[in-house]
Coordinates of C-alpha atoms and ligand atoms in Angstrom, one line a residue:
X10 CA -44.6 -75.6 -17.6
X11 CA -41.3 -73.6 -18.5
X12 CA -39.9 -74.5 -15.4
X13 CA -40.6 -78.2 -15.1
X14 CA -38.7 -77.4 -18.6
X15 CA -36.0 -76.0 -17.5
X16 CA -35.3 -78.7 -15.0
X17 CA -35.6 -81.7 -17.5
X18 CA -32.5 -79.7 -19.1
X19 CA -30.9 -78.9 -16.1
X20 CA -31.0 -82.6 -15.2
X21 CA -29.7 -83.9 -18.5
X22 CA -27.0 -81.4 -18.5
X23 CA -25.8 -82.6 -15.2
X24 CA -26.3 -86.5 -15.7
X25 CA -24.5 -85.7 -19.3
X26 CA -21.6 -84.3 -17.2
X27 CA -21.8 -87.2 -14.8
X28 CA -21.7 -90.3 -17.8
X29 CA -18.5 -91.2 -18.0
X30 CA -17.4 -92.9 -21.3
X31 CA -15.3 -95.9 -21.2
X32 CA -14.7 -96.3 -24.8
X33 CA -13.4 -92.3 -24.8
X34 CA -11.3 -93.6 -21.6
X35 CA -10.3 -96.0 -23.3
X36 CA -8.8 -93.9 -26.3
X37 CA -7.0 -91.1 -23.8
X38 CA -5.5 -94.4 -22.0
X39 CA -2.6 -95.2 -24.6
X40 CA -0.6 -92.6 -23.5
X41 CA -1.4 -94.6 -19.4
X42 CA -0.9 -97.9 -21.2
X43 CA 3.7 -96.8 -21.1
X44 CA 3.4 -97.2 -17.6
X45 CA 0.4 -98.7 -16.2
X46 CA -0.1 -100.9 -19.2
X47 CA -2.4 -100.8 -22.0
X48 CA -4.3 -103.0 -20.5
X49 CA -3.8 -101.8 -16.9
X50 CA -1.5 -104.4 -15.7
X51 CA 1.7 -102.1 -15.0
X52 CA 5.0 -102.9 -16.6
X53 CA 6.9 -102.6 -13.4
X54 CA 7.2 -103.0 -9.7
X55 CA 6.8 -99.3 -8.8
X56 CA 3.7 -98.5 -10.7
X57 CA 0.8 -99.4 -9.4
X58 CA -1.9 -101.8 -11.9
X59 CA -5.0 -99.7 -12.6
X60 CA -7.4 -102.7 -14.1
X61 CA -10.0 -103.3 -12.0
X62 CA -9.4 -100.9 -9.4
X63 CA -12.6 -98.9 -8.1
X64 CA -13.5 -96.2 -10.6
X65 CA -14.1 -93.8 -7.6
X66 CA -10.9 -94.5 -5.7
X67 CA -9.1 -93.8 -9.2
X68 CA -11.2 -90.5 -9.9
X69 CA -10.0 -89.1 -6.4
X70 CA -6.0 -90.2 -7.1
X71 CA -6.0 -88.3 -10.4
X72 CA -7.7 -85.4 -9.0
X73 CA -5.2 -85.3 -6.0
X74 CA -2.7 -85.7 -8.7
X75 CA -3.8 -83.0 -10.3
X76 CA -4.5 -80.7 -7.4
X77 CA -1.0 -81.6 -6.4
X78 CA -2.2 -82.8 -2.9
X79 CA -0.8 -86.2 -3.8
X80 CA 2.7 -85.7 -5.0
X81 CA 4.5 -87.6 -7.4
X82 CA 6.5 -85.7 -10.5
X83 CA 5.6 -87.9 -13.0
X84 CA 1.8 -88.4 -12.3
X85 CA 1.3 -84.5 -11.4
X86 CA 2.6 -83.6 -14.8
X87 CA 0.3 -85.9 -16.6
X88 CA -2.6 -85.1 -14.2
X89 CA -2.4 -81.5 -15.0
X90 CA -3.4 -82.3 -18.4
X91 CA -6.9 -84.1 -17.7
X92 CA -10.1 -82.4 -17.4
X93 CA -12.8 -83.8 -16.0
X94 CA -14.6 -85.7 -18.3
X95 CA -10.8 -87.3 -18.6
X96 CA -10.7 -88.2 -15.6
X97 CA -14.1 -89.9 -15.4
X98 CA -13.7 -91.7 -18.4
X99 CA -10.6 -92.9 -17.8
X100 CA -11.6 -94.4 -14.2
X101 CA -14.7 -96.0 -16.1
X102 CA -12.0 -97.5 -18.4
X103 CA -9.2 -98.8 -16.5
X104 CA -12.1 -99.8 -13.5
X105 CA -13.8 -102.1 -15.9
X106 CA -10.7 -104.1 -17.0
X107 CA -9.9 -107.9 -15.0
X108 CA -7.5 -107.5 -12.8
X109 CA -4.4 -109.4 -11.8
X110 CA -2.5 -111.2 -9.1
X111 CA 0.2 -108.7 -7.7
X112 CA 2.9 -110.3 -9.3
X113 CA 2.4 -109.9 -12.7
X114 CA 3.8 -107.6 -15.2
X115 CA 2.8 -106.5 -18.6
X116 CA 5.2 -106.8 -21.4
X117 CA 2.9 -104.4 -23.0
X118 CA 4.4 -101.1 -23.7
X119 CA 3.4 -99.1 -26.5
X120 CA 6.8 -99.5 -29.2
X121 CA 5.9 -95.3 -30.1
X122 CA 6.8 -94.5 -26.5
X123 CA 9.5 -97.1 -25.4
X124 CA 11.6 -96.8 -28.7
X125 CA 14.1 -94.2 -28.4
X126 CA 16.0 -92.7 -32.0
X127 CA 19.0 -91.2 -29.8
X128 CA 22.4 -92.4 -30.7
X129 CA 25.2 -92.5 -28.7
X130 CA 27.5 -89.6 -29.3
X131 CA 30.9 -91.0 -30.4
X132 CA 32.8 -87.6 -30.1
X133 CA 31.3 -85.9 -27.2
X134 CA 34.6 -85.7 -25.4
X135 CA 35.9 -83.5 -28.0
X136 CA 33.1 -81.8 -29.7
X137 CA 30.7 -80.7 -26.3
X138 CA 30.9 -78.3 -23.7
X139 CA 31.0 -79.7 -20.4
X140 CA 28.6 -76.7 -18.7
X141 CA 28.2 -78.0 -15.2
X142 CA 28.5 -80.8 -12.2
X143 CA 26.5 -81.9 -9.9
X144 CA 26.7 -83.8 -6.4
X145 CA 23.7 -86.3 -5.5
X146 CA 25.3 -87.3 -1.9
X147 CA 22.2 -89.5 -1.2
X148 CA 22.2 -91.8 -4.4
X149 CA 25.8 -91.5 -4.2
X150 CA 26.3 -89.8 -7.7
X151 CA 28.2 -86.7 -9.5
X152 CA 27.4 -86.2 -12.8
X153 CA 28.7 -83.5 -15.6
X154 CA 26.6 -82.2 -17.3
X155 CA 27.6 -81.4 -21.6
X156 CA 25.8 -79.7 -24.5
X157 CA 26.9 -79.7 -28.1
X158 CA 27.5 -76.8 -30.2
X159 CA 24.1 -76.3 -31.2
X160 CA 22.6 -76.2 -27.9
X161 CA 25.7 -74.0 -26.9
X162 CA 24.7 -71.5 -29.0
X163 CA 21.0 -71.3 -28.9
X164 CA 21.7 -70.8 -24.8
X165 CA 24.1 -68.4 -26.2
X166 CA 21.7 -66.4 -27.6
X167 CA 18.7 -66.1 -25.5
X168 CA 16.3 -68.7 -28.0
X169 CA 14.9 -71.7 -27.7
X170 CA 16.6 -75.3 -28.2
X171 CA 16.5 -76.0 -31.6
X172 CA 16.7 -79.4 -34.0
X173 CA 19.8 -80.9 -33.7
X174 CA 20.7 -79.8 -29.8
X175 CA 21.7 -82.7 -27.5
X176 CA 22.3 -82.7 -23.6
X177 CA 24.4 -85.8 -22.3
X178 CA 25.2 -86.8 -18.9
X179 CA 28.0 -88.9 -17.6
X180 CA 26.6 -90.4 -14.3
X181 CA 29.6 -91.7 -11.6
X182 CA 29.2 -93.3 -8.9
X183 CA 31.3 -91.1 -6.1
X184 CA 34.6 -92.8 -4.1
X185 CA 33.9 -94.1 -0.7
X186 CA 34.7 -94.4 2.7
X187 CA 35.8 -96.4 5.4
X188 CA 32.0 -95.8 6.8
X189 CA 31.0 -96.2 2.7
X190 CA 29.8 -92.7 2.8
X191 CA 30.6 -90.3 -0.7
X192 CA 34.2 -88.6 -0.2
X193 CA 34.2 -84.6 -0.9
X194 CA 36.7 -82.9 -2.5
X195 CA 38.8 -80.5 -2.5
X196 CA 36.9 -78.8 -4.9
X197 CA 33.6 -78.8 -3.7
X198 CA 32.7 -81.8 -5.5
X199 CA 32.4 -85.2 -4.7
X200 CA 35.2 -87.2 -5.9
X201 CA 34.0 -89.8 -9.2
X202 CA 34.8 -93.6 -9.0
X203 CA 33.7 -95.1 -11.9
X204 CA 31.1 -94.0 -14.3
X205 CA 27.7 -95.6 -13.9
X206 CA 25.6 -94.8 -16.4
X207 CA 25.2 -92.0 -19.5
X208 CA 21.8 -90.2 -19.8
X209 CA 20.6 -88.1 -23.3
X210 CA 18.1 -86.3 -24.6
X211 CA 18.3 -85.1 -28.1
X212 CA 15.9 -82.6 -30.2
X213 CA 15.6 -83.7 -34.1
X214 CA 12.9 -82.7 -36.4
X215 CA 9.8 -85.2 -36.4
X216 CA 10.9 -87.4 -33.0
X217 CA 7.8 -85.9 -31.0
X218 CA 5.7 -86.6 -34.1
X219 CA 4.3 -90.6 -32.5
X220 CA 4.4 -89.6 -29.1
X221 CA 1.3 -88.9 -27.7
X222 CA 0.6 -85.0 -26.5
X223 CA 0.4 -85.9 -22.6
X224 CA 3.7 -86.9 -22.6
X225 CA 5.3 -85.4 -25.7
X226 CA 8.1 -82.8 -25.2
X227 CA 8.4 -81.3 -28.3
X228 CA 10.9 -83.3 -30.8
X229 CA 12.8 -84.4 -27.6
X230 CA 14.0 -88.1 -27.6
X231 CA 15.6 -89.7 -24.1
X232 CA 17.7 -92.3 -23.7
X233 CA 20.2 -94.1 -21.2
X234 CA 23.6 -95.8 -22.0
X235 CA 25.5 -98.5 -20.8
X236 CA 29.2 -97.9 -19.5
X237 CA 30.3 -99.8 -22.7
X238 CA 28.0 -97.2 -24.9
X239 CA 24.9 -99.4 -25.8
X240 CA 21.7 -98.6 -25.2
X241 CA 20.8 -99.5 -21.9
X242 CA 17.8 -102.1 -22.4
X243 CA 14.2 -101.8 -20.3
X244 CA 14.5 -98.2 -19.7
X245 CA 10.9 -96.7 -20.0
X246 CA 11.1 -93.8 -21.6
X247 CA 7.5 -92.6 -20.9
X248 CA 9.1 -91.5 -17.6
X249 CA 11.8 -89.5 -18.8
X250 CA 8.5 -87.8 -20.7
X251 CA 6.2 -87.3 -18.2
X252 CA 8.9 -85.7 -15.5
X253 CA 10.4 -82.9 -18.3
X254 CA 7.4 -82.3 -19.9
X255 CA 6.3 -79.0 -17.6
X256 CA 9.4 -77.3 -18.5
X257 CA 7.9 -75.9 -21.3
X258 CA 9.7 -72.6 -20.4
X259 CA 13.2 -73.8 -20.5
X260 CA 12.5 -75.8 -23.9
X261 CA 12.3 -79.0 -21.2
X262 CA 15.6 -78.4 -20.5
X263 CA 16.2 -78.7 -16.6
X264 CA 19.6 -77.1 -16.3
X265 CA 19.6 -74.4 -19.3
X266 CA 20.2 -71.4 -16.8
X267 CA 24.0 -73.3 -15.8
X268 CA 24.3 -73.6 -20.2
X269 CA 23.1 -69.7 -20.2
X270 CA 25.7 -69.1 -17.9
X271 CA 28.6 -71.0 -18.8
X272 CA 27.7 -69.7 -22.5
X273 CA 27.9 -66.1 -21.7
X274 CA 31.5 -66.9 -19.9
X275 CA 32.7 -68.3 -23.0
X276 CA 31.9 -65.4 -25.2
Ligands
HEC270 C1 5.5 -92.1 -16.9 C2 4.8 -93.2 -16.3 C3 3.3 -93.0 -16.0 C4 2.4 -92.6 -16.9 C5 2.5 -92.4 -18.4 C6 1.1 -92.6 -16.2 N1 1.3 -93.0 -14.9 FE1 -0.1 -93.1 -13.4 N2 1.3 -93.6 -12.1 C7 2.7 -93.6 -12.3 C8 3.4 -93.9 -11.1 C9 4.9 -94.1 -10.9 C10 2.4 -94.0 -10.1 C11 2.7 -94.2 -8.6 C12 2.7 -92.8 -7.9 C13 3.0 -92.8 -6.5 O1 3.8 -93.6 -6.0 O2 2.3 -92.1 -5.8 C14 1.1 -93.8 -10.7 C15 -0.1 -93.8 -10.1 C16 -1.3 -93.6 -10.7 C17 -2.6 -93.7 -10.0 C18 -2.8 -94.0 -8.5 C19 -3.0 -95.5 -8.4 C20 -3.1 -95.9 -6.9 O3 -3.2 -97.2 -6.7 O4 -3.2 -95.1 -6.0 C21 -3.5 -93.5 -10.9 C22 -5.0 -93.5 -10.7 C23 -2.9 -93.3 -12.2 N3 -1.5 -93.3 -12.0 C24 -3.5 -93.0 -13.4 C25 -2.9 -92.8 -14.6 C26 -3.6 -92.4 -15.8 C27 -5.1 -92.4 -16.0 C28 -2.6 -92.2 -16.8 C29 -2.8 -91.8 -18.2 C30 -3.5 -90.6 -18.4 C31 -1.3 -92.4 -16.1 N4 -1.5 -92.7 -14.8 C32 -0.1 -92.3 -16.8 C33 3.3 -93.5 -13.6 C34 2.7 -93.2 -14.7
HEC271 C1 11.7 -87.6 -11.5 C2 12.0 -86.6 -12.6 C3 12.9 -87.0 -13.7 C4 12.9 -88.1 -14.5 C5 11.9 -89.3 -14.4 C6 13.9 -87.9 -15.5 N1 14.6 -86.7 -15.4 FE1 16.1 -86.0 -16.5 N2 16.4 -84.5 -15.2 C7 15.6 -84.3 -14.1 C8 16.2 -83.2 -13.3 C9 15.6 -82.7 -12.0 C10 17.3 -82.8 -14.0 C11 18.3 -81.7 -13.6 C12 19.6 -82.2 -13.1 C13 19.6 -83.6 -12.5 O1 18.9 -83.8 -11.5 O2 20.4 -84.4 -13.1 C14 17.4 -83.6 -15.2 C15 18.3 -83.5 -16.2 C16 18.5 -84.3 -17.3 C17 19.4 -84.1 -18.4 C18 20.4 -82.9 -18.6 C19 19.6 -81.8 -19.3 C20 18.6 -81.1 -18.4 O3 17.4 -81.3 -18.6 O4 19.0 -80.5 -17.4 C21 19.3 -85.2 -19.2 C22 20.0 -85.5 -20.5 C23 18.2 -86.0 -18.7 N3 17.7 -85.5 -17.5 C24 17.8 -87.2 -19.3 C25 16.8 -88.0 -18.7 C26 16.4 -89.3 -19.2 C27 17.1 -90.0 -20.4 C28 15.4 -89.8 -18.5 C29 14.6 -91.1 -18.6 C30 15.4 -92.3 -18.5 C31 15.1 -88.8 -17.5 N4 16.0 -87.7 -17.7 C32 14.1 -88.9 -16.5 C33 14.4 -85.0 -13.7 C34 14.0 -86.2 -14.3

């Protein structure tokens, strides 16, 4: 009697662990919906439509996500912060949604995620510390890397980024050769053409508020810029998001240890 019992509960327990919930899915997916859609048609080429897709095929690609056995920066990051039940429900979700003919996109993004509040900073040339440079020989970039005054001395002191610090990025494309490969310099950098693109991230107080917690990095907002200092259209933000957010050591900040450095030099 007490053990037939026991193994009534034991069996609810474990079909109770097994049900997944789409409707809970369904909820945790708005945060999927900046990439993959809200309703699981993805907004662009690279990222892959979840509607209608097997619910057992997606279970194993989040929990290889999440083991890190399938790599990808931004998916790990997000994976990492599903548990189970997540996971399940959010297979059952996007699994029971029509599907679509590979070439369609959704226009669908969620206006919280996409819509950045950074501003381009008029006076960074004279007000920011250019703290370091980088060479990216394959994409055929150098970038320089600058921090304002706030973020200078936060790094400064050992704490945390605080409101008001920004990091912006000019982005060149490198010179050329005959054979169209990036030329070096003499300095041990590659030598800048013309300038490509600017990238920003920004801390003020109440930016993280909307964003949803699997892809919000504190206050941080991110944005790209134009050559001509507009705010490049189409750029998803939810990416810049998901690859920062496990940098929860270095305030999400990828390069403060070159800002600790060139900080302590300036003392
Ligand atoms: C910042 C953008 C972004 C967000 C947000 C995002 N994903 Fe992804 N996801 C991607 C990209 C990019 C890939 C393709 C990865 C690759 O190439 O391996 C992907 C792949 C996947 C795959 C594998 C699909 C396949 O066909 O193999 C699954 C499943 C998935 N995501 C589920 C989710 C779920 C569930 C969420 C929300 C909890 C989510 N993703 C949020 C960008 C995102
Ligand atoms: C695939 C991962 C990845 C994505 C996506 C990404 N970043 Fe970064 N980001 C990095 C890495 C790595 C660095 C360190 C230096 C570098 O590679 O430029 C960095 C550095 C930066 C910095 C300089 C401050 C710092 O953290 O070191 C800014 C500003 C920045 N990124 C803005 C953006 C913006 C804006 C977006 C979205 C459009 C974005 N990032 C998307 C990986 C990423």
């Amino acid at each position: 009697m007490r053990c037939a019992l026991i193994s009534v509960l034991l069996l609810a327990a474990a079909s109770q662990a097994q049900a997944a919930d789409p409707e809970a899915g369904k909820r945790k997916a708005e945060v999927c919906g900046a990439c993959h859609g809200l309703n699981g048609i993805s907004v662009s080429a690279e990222i892959p439509n979840l509607a209608g897709q097997k619910a057992k095929y997606l279970t194993l690609q989040l929990e290889a996500f999440k083991g890190g056995s399938r790599k990808n920066a931004l998916m790990n990051a997000i994976a990492a912060q599903l548990d189970d039940a997540d996971i399940a429900n959010l297979a059952a979700f996007f699994s029971g949604l029509p599907g679509a003919g590979g070439g369609t996109a959704t226009s669908e993004m969620p206006a919280k995620v996409a819509t950045t509040r950074v501003r381009f900073p008029d006076s960074y040339k004279t007000t920011f510390t250019a703290y370091t440079k980088i060479n990216f020989p394959k994409k055929k970039q150098v970038r320089t890397y600058y921090a304002n005054e706030i973020a200078l001395a936060a790094a400064r002191a050992g704490k945390p980024m605080p409101h008001g610090a920004v990091f912006f990025v000019e982005v060149y494309k490198t010179k050329l050769d005959a054979e169209k490969k990036p030329v070096m310099g003499d300095d041990g950098f590659l030598v800048a053409d013309k300038l490509a693109a600017y990238t920003a991230m920004e801390m003020q107080p109440g930016w993280g508020r909307d964003i949803p917690e699997i892809l919000r990095n504190g206050d941080w907002n991110y944005a790209v810029f134009t050559p001509d200092r507009a705010l490049k259209p189409g750029v998803n933000q939810a990416k810049c998001f998901a690859c920062h957010k496990p940098l929860t050591d270095t305030s999400y900040v990828f390069s403060l240890k070159q800002l600790q450095d060139k900080a302590r030099m300036k003392n």
